[in-house]
Amino acid sequence: MSLTAALVERAAALGFNRLGVLPAGPARRLDAYLRWLAAGMHGEMGYLARPDRLARRRDPGVILPGVRSMVVAGLDYYTADLPHQLAADPARGRFSNYAWGVDYHEVMTPRLEALAAWLRAQAGGETVSSRVYVDTGALLERDHAEAAGLGFTGKNTMLIDPRRGSWFFLGVLLTTLPLDYGLPAKPASAVSPPQPSCGTCTRCLAACPTAAFPAPYVLDARRCISYLTIELKGWVPRELRPLMGNWVYGCDVCQLVCPFNRFARPVGETAFYPMDWDAAAPPLLALLALDEAAFARRYAGSPVRRIKRARLVRNACIAAGNWGSEMAAPALIALLDDGEPLVRGHAAWALHRIGGPATQAALSTALATETDNDVRRELAGG
Ligand code: SF4
Ligand code: SF4
């Protein structure tokens, strides 16, 4: 058995659902990516445009001198559909499926490192160097994954396996070893040969709540709920808040409507399952009541912990404003005294959406003592 065929088997034994290998090189869509950056569609994610990052994307040899091969591994994470009555309940906040269980970095990175160690051990006396990446922004993983035969790029910009959909994580292993790039790029039974395109389908473009696709295959991150709830550190643009519904961490709409995801099957990987449905769609009142200690306890080991308590509560305030129920008013009024201006301001916005004499009185009282100008604007409703 060739080294590459053995690598494919080893990856399957480690639990990866798909694997491809290709010669190390720049991403094929680098020019489109540079145009996307030039248009400012990356928003506040300025790190994506840093010259050192771009240099790595142009030439993986900058990351790993002497690199010969890229190994792209995929790990499925689809576990279940959120029951409709929970998904449609505006009193609950929704989390993107990938954040229902354990942080995928914690699951994937050790496996990729184990694969790298195994590869080094196969090289006999030869000195082999390697690096592994899981969604760290150093490489355009989806582009390399497509080139490695793991799927095709959909109009929603996700990588789609025609037989299993798009619910999978990607990781990349760079190695100085040459591999056989002609072998089937998959563990046996994992993926089918890629199909070329979405055809005439445009469901994801039409379904996006914030109209974040200016064109097929182009995502304006500044309008995407995933960016707004996870990456954006500051104030969420007012005009987008009413469009965000009850998403409080990420958004799956453009994947949920994709017909290819009908073929997804629940994974055996228990780490990605939610402990209970409250982990996937918690009551907003519970999110609004989170203090730092409760947040740290609740989201230890979850990707949600990365955005910290203030951003999650900010997002819950927006969802509560979209809920529009007086049931949320007491919790939101309590947040007008929060230590974080971001939380106070978004709570004020939500209270304006709910309306009523009690909320108006609370907003006026808070305005009398508020010193932060951004929060004052929100309190005044201006
Ligand atoms: Fe639109 Fe949601 Fe997809 Fe972002 S994740 S592009 S907001 S549907
Ligand atoms: Fe392509 Fe349709 Fe899926 Fe969008 S919803 S990615 S257009 S197949």
Short mmCIF file of C-alpha atoms and ligand atoms in Angstrom, two decimals:
data_model
loop_
_atom_site.label_atom_id
_atom_site.label_comp_id
_atom_site.label_asym_id
_atom_site.label_seq_id
_atom_site.Cartn_x
_atom_site.Cartn_y
_atom_site.Cartn_z
CA MET A 1 0.00 0.00 0.00
CA SER A 2 1.35 3.45 -0.89
CA LEU A 3 2.01 6.01 1.83
CA THR A 4 -0.89 8.15 0.63
CA ALA A 5 -3.31 5.24 0.62
CA ALA A 6 -2.17 4.37 4.15
CA LEU A 7 -2.62 8.04 5.13
CA VAL A 8 -6.21 7.93 3.91
CA GLU A 9 -6.85 4.85 6.01
CA ARG A 10 -5.16 6.38 9.03
CA ALA A 11 -7.32 9.51 8.72
CA ALA A 12 -10.46 7.39 8.63
CA ALA A 13 -9.25 5.53 11.74
CA LEU A 14 -8.84 8.89 13.49
CA GLY A 15 -12.46 9.68 12.72
CA PHE A 16 -12.12 12.02 9.74
CA ASN A 17 -14.94 11.64 7.25
CA ARG A 18 -13.06 12.84 4.20
CA LEU A 19 -9.50 13.50 3.15
CA GLY A 20 -7.73 14.87 0.11
CA VAL A 21 -4.12 15.55 -0.79
CA LEU A 22 -2.71 18.06 -3.24
CA PRO A 23 0.62 19.66 -4.04
CA ALA A 24 1.26 22.71 -1.86
CA GLY A 25 0.54 25.97 -3.64
CA PRO A 26 -1.48 29.16 -3.51
CA ALA A 27 -5.26 29.05 -3.33
CA ARG A 28 -6.89 29.00 -6.75
CA ARG A 29 -9.34 31.76 -5.82
CA LEU A 30 -6.74 34.05 -4.31
CA ASP A 31 -7.51 36.84 -6.78
CA ALA A 32 -11.22 36.76 -5.95
CA TYR A 33 -10.31 36.78 -2.27
CA LEU A 34 -8.11 39.85 -2.76
CA ARG A 35 -10.97 41.61 -4.58
CA TRP A 36 -13.27 40.73 -1.67
CA LEU A 37 -10.82 42.27 0.77
CA ALA A 38 -10.39 45.35 -1.42
CA ALA A 39 -14.17 45.85 -1.37
CA GLY A 40 -14.04 45.88 2.42
CA MET A 41 -16.45 42.94 2.74
CA HIS A 42 -14.38 41.47 5.57
CA GLY A 43 -15.60 44.25 7.83
CA GLU A 44 -13.72 44.49 11.13
CA MET A 45 -11.75 41.31 10.48
CA GLY A 46 -8.70 43.40 9.62
CA TYR A 47 -6.37 40.52 10.44
CA LEU A 48 -7.49 38.86 7.20
CA ALA A 49 -5.87 41.63 5.18
CA ARG A 50 -2.59 41.74 7.12
CA PRO A 51 0.40 41.53 4.75
CA ASP A 52 1.94 38.61 6.65
CA ARG A 53 -1.33 36.66 6.35
CA LEU A 54 -1.59 37.39 2.65
CA ALA A 55 2.00 36.32 2.13
CA ARG A 56 1.16 32.94 3.71
CA ARG A 57 -1.89 32.55 1.54
CA ARG A 58 0.13 33.33 -1.58
CA ASP A 59 2.83 30.85 -0.66
CA PRO A 60 2.39 28.09 1.95
CA GLY A 61 6.20 27.86 1.91
CA VAL A 62 6.19 31.01 4.04
CA ILE A 63 4.43 28.98 6.74
CA LEU A 64 6.51 25.85 6.30
CA PRO A 65 9.74 26.15 4.32
CA GLY A 66 10.13 23.20 1.96
CA VAL A 67 6.45 22.29 2.07
CA ARG A 68 5.54 19.79 -0.66
CA SER A 69 2.01 18.64 0.15
CA MET A 70 -1.25 19.77 1.65
CA VAL A 71 -3.53 17.26 3.33
CA VAL A 72 -7.09 18.53 3.76
CA ALA A 73 -9.28 16.70 6.25
CA GLY A 74 -13.01 17.05 6.87
CA LEU A 75 -14.98 16.17 9.97
CA ASP A 76 -18.79 16.01 9.83
CA TYR A 77 -20.73 17.73 12.60
CA TYR A 78 -24.42 17.42 11.70
CA THR A 79 -26.21 15.88 14.68
CA ALA A 80 -29.93 16.64 14.42
CA ASP A 81 -32.53 19.15 13.31
CA LEU A 82 -33.68 21.58 15.96
CA PRO A 83 -37.36 20.73 16.63
CA HIS A 84 -39.53 23.20 14.71
CA GLN A 85 -41.39 24.46 17.80
CA LEU A 86 -38.04 25.48 19.33
CA ALA A 87 -36.59 26.95 16.13
CA ALA A 88 -39.69 29.08 15.63
CA ASP A 89 -39.97 30.16 19.28
CA PRO A 90 -38.96 33.85 19.48
CA ALA A 91 -38.47 33.49 23.25
CA ARG A 92 -35.40 31.36 22.51
CA GLY A 93 -32.03 32.33 21.10
CA ARG A 94 -30.59 30.13 18.38
CA PHE A 95 -27.03 28.87 18.14
CA SER A 96 -25.45 27.71 14.90
CA ASN A 97 -25.33 23.89 14.76
CA TYR A 98 -21.56 23.79 14.92
CA ALA A 99 -21.63 25.41 18.36
CA TRP A 100 -24.05 22.98 20.00
CA GLY A 101 -21.35 20.78 21.50
CA VAL A 102 -17.63 20.84 22.22
CA ASP A 103 -15.40 23.39 20.48
CA TYR A 104 -14.37 21.73 17.20
CA HIS A 105 -10.83 23.06 17.52
CA GLU A 106 -10.45 20.85 20.59
CA VAL A 107 -11.67 17.84 18.63
CA MET A 108 -9.92 18.36 15.30
CA THR A 109 -6.53 19.77 16.25
CA PRO A 110 -5.30 16.76 18.28
CA ARG A 111 -6.45 14.42 15.51
CA LEU A 112 -4.63 16.38 12.83
CA GLU A 113 -1.55 16.45 15.05
CA ALA A 114 -1.83 12.69 15.49
CA LEU A 115 -2.04 12.34 11.70
CA ALA A 116 1.03 14.56 11.29
CA ALA A 117 2.96 12.50 13.87
CA TRP A 118 1.96 9.27 12.11
CA LEU A 119 3.14 10.71 8.78
CA ARG A 120 6.47 11.72 10.28
CA ALA A 121 6.92 8.24 11.70
CA GLN A 122 6.40 6.70 8.24
CA ALA A 123 9.27 8.68 6.76
CA GLY A 124 11.99 6.48 8.18
CA GLY A 125 15.21 8.43 8.57
CA GLU A 126 14.00 11.35 6.47
CA THR A 127 13.50 14.64 8.32
CA VAL A 128 9.89 15.69 7.90
CA SER A 129 8.36 18.96 9.04
CA SER A 130 4.65 19.62 9.33
CA ARG A 131 2.12 22.20 10.52
CA VAL A 132 -1.57 21.80 11.18
CA TYR A 133 -4.30 24.42 10.89
CA VAL A 134 -7.92 24.35 11.95
CA ASP A 135 -9.71 27.51 10.90
CA THR A 136 -6.93 29.85 11.96
CA GLY A 137 -7.07 32.09 8.92
CA ALA A 138 -3.61 31.20 7.65
CA LEU A 139 -4.97 29.35 4.61
CA LEU A 140 -8.07 29.43 2.43
CA GLU A 141 -9.12 25.97 3.58
CA ARG A 142 -12.28 25.71 1.49
CA ASP A 143 -10.43 26.55 -1.69
CA HIS A 144 -7.73 23.96 -1.05
CA ALA A 145 -10.39 21.44 -0.03
CA GLU A 146 -12.20 21.95 -3.32
CA ALA A 147 -8.95 21.53 -5.23
CA ALA A 148 -8.33 18.32 -3.24
CA GLY A 149 -11.67 16.91 -4.39
CA LEU A 150 -13.68 17.23 -1.17
CA GLY A 151 -16.61 19.04 -2.77
CA PHE A 152 -17.65 22.09 -4.77
CA THR A 153 -18.20 25.70 -3.72
CA GLY A 154 -21.87 26.58 -3.45
CA LYS A 155 -23.46 29.95 -4.13
CA ASN A 156 -23.59 30.32 -0.33
CA THR A 157 -19.74 30.13 -0.39
CA MET A 158 -19.77 26.88 1.60
CA LEU A 159 -17.95 23.78 0.42
CA ILE A 160 -20.55 21.17 -0.49
CA ASP A 161 -20.09 17.43 -0.74
CA PRO A 162 -22.82 16.45 -3.24
CA ARG A 163 -23.64 13.30 -1.25
CA ARG A 164 -23.39 14.66 2.30
CA GLY A 165 -23.97 18.42 2.19
CA SER A 166 -21.95 21.14 3.87
CA TRP A 167 -22.05 20.34 7.59
CA PHE A 168 -18.36 19.58 8.03
CA PHE A 169 -15.28 21.24 9.48
CA LEU A 170 -12.02 21.50 7.59
CA GLY A 171 -8.44 21.25 8.76
CA VAL A 172 -5.18 21.36 6.82
CA LEU A 173 -1.91 19.56 7.39
CA LEU A 174 1.16 20.91 5.61
CA THR A 175 4.06 18.54 5.18
CA THR A 176 7.44 18.51 3.51
CA LEU A 177 6.75 14.93 2.35
CA PRO A 178 5.76 14.36 -1.27
CA LEU A 179 2.55 12.33 -1.58
CA ASP A 180 0.66 10.64 -4.38
CA TYR A 181 -1.81 13.23 -5.65
CA GLY A 182 -3.48 10.83 -8.05
CA LEU A 183 -5.17 8.63 -5.46
CA PRO A 184 -8.88 8.90 -4.72
CA ALA A 185 -9.14 11.83 -2.34
CA LYS A 186 -11.22 10.22 0.38
CA PRO A 187 -11.42 7.58 3.03
CA ALA A 188 -13.32 4.63 1.54
CA SER A 189 -17.08 5.28 1.64
CA ALA A 190 -16.83 8.89 2.79
CA VAL A 191 -17.40 11.12 -0.24
CA SER A 192 -18.36 10.85 -3.87
CA PRO A 193 -16.65 12.57 -6.79
CA PRO A 194 -17.53 16.28 -6.67
CA GLN A 195 -20.30 17.68 -8.82
CA PRO A 196 -19.62 20.94 -10.56
CA SER A 197 -22.22 23.37 -9.31
CA CYS A 198 -25.52 24.37 -7.70
CA GLY A 199 -27.23 24.42 -11.07
CA THR A 200 -30.13 26.84 -11.21
CA CYS A 201 -30.85 26.76 -7.47
CA THR A 202 -30.76 30.10 -5.65
CA ARG A 203 -32.47 29.15 -2.37
CA CYS A 204 -29.69 30.35 -0.10
CA LEU A 205 -29.49 33.74 -1.81
CA ALA A 206 -33.22 34.28 -1.38
CA ALA A 207 -33.40 32.96 2.19
CA CYS A 208 -30.61 35.01 3.75
CA PRO A 209 -32.36 37.20 6.36
CA THR A 210 -29.95 40.11 5.93
CA ALA A 211 -29.36 39.96 2.16
CA ALA A 212 -25.68 39.24 2.74
CA PHE A 213 -25.04 37.89 -0.78
CA PRO A 214 -24.50 40.76 -3.23
CA ALA A 215 -24.00 38.07 -5.89
CA PRO A 216 -23.81 34.28 -6.03
CA TYR A 217 -20.56 33.02 -4.47
CA VAL A 218 -19.93 36.42 -2.81
CA LEU A 219 -20.65 36.94 0.89
CA ASP A 220 -20.57 40.43 2.33
CA ALA A 221 -19.51 39.50 5.85
CA ARG A 222 -20.59 42.91 7.14
CA ARG A 223 -24.23 41.87 6.67
CA CYS A 224 -23.88 38.22 7.71
CA ILE A 225 -25.41 37.26 11.06
CA SER A 226 -22.48 34.96 11.76
CA TYR A 227 -20.13 37.92 11.49
CA LEU A 228 -22.47 40.26 13.38
CA THR A 229 -22.97 37.87 16.31
CA ILE A 230 -19.46 36.39 16.52
CA GLU A 231 -16.79 38.56 14.88
CA LEU A 232 -18.14 42.06 15.35
CA LYS A 233 -16.93 43.37 18.68
CA GLY A 234 -18.83 46.65 18.79
CA TRP A 235 -22.25 48.00 17.99
CA VAL A 236 -24.44 46.03 15.62
CA PRO A 237 -25.70 48.36 12.85
CA ARG A 238 -29.21 49.39 13.76
CA GLU A 239 -30.71 48.68 10.38
CA LEU A 240 -29.59 45.04 10.58
CA ARG A 241 -30.79 44.28 14.12
CA PRO A 242 -34.46 43.72 13.19
CA LEU A 243 -33.37 41.28 10.46
CA MET A 244 -31.40 39.03 12.79
CA GLY A 245 -34.39 37.27 14.30
CA ASN A 246 -33.42 35.09 17.24
CA TRP A 247 -29.93 34.07 16.09
CA VAL A 248 -27.53 34.80 18.97
CA TYR A 249 -24.44 32.84 17.88
CA GLY A 250 -23.95 32.37 14.16
CA CYS A 251 -26.64 31.56 11.61
CA ASP A 252 -27.39 28.44 9.58
CA VAL A 253 -30.15 29.66 7.27
CA CYS A 254 -28.14 29.41 4.04
CA GLN A 255 -27.18 25.84 4.92
CA LEU A 256 -30.56 24.78 6.26
CA VAL A 257 -32.24 25.63 2.96
CA CYS A 258 -29.59 23.96 0.83
CA PRO A 259 -31.02 20.85 -0.84
CA PHE A 260 -27.68 19.05 -0.59
CA ASN A 261 -27.98 19.06 3.19
CA ARG A 262 -30.96 16.72 2.92
CA PHE A 263 -28.31 14.05 2.51
CA ALA A 264 -26.54 14.80 5.79
CA ARG A 265 -26.57 11.96 8.30
CA PRO A 266 -26.15 12.33 12.08
CA VAL A 267 -22.53 11.83 13.08
CA GLY A 268 -21.28 9.22 15.50
CA GLU A 269 -19.03 11.86 17.09
CA THR A 270 -20.70 12.48 20.44
CA ALA A 271 -18.69 15.65 21.12
CA PHE A 272 -20.84 17.66 18.70
CA TYR A 273 -24.23 16.74 20.18
CA PRO A 274 -25.94 19.26 22.44
CA MET A 275 -26.34 18.23 26.08
CA ASP A 276 -30.00 19.17 25.71
CA TRP A 277 -32.05 21.45 23.46
CA ASP A 278 -31.34 24.42 25.71
CA ALA A 279 -27.73 24.18 24.50
CA ALA A 280 -28.94 24.71 20.93
CA ALA A 281 -31.75 27.19 21.60
CA PRO A 282 -31.64 28.53 25.17
CA PRO A 283 -34.43 30.69 26.57
CA LEU A 284 -33.54 34.34 26.00
CA LEU A 285 -34.35 35.15 29.62
CA ALA A 286 -31.59 32.76 30.69
CA LEU A 287 -29.10 34.41 28.33
CA LEU A 288 -30.04 37.90 29.51
CA ALA A 289 -29.42 36.83 33.11
CA LEU A 290 -25.88 35.52 32.49
CA ASP A 291 -23.20 37.15 34.62
CA GLU A 292 -19.49 36.53 34.05
CA ALA A 293 -19.31 33.54 36.39
CA ALA A 294 -22.39 31.87 34.96
CA PHE A 295 -21.18 32.47 31.41
CA ALA A 296 -17.76 30.94 32.18
CA ARG A 297 -19.41 27.91 33.78
CA ARG A 298 -22.00 27.40 31.09
CA TYR A 299 -19.73 27.79 28.05
CA ALA A 300 -16.50 26.15 29.23
CA GLY A 301 -15.33 23.92 26.38
CA SER A 302 -17.80 25.45 23.91
CA PRO A 303 -16.84 27.69 20.97
CA VAL A 304 -19.32 30.22 22.40
CA ARG A 305 -16.85 31.12 25.16
CA ARG A 306 -14.67 32.80 22.52
CA ILE A 307 -17.05 35.73 22.13
CA LYS A 308 -17.20 36.35 25.89
CA ARG A 309 -20.20 37.24 27.98
CA ALA A 310 -20.82 40.84 26.83
CA ARG A 311 -21.11 39.95 23.14
CA LEU A 312 -23.46 37.03 23.81
CA VAL A 313 -25.69 39.17 26.03
CA ARG A 314 -25.60 41.94 23.38
CA ASN A 315 -26.85 39.39 20.86
CA ALA A 316 -29.52 38.17 23.28
CA CYS A 317 -30.70 41.78 23.72
CA ILE A 318 -31.19 42.08 19.95
CA ALA A 319 -33.11 38.79 19.87
CA ALA A 320 -35.22 39.98 22.82
CA GLY A 321 -36.01 43.19 20.94
CA ASN A 322 -37.09 41.10 17.96
CA TRP A 323 -39.21 38.94 20.28
CA GLY A 324 -40.87 42.15 21.42
CA SER A 325 -42.50 40.63 24.48
CA GLU A 326 -43.05 42.49 27.74
CA MET A 327 -41.84 39.30 29.44
CA ALA A 328 -38.29 40.36 28.51
CA ALA A 329 -38.64 43.89 29.87
CA PRO A 330 -37.58 43.28 33.53
CA ALA A 331 -34.36 41.50 32.46
CA LEU A 332 -33.59 44.20 29.91
CA ILE A 333 -34.26 46.99 32.41
CA ALA A 334 -31.82 45.31 34.82
CA LEU A 335 -29.21 45.36 32.02
CA LEU A 336 -29.45 49.16 31.76
CA ASP A 337 -27.14 49.09 34.84
CA ASP A 338 -24.71 46.59 33.29
CA GLY A 339 -21.00 47.37 33.48
CA GLU A 340 -20.64 47.00 29.69
CA PRO A 341 -21.81 49.95 27.54
CA LEU A 342 -22.44 47.53 24.68
CA VAL A 343 -24.93 45.62 26.81
CA ARG A 344 -26.60 48.74 28.19
CA GLY A 345 -27.04 50.21 24.71
CA HIS A 346 -28.44 47.08 23.07
CA ALA A 347 -30.76 46.53 26.06
CA ALA A 348 -32.04 50.08 25.50
CA TRP A 349 -32.66 49.33 21.82
CA ALA A 350 -34.64 46.22 22.75
CA LEU A 351 -36.70 48.14 25.30
CA HIS A 352 -37.63 50.70 22.66
CA ARG A 353 -38.85 47.82 20.48
CA ILE A 354 -40.97 46.46 23.33
CA GLY A 355 -42.37 49.86 24.28
CA GLY A 356 -44.90 50.60 26.99
CA PRO A 357 -44.96 53.05 29.92
CA ALA A 358 -42.76 50.99 32.27
CA THR A 359 -39.96 50.63 29.73
CA GLN A 360 -40.19 54.33 28.81
CA ALA A 361 -39.83 55.28 32.46
CA ALA A 362 -36.81 52.99 32.88
CA LEU A 363 -35.16 54.41 29.75
CA SER A 364 -35.68 57.99 30.98
CA THR A 365 -34.28 57.16 34.42
CA ALA A 366 -31.19 55.55 32.89
CA LEU A 367 -30.68 58.48 30.52
CA ALA A 368 -30.52 60.89 33.48
CA THR A 369 -27.31 59.25 34.76
CA GLU A 370 -25.75 57.61 31.66
CA THR A 371 -22.39 59.11 30.65
CA ASP A 372 -21.47 57.01 27.59
CA ASN A 373 -22.51 58.89 24.45
CA ASP A 374 -23.23 55.77 22.39
CA VAL A 375 -25.45 54.38 25.13
CA ARG A 376 -27.17 57.74 25.54
CA ARG A 377 -28.08 57.70 21.85
CA GLU A 378 -29.64 54.26 22.26
CA LEU A 379 -31.48 55.30 25.41
CA ALA A 380 -32.86 58.33 23.63
CA GLY A 381 -33.89 56.13 20.73
CA GLY A 382 -32.07 58.41 18.29
FE1 SF4 B 1 -27.11 35.04 5.44
FE2 SF4 B 1 -27.16 33.59 7.68
FE3 SF4 B 1 -25.88 32.66 5.53
FE4 SF4 B 1 -24.91 34.77 6.89
S1 SF4 B 1 -25.09 32.66 7.64
S2 SF4 B 1 -25.05 34.59 4.67
S3 SF4 B 1 -26.81 35.79 7.50
S4 SF4 B 1 -28.08 33.05 5.71
FE1 SF4 B 2 -26.26 26.08 -4.14
FE2 SF4 B 2 -28.90 26.05 -3.78
FE3 SF4 B 2 -27.27 25.10 -1.87
FE4 SF4 B 2 -27.38 27.72 -2.38
S1 SF4 B 2 -29.05 26.49 -1.58
S2 SF4 B 2 -25.54 26.53 -2.06
S3 SF4 B 2 -27.67 27.74 -4.60
S4 SF4 B 2 -27.54 24.29 -3.95
#
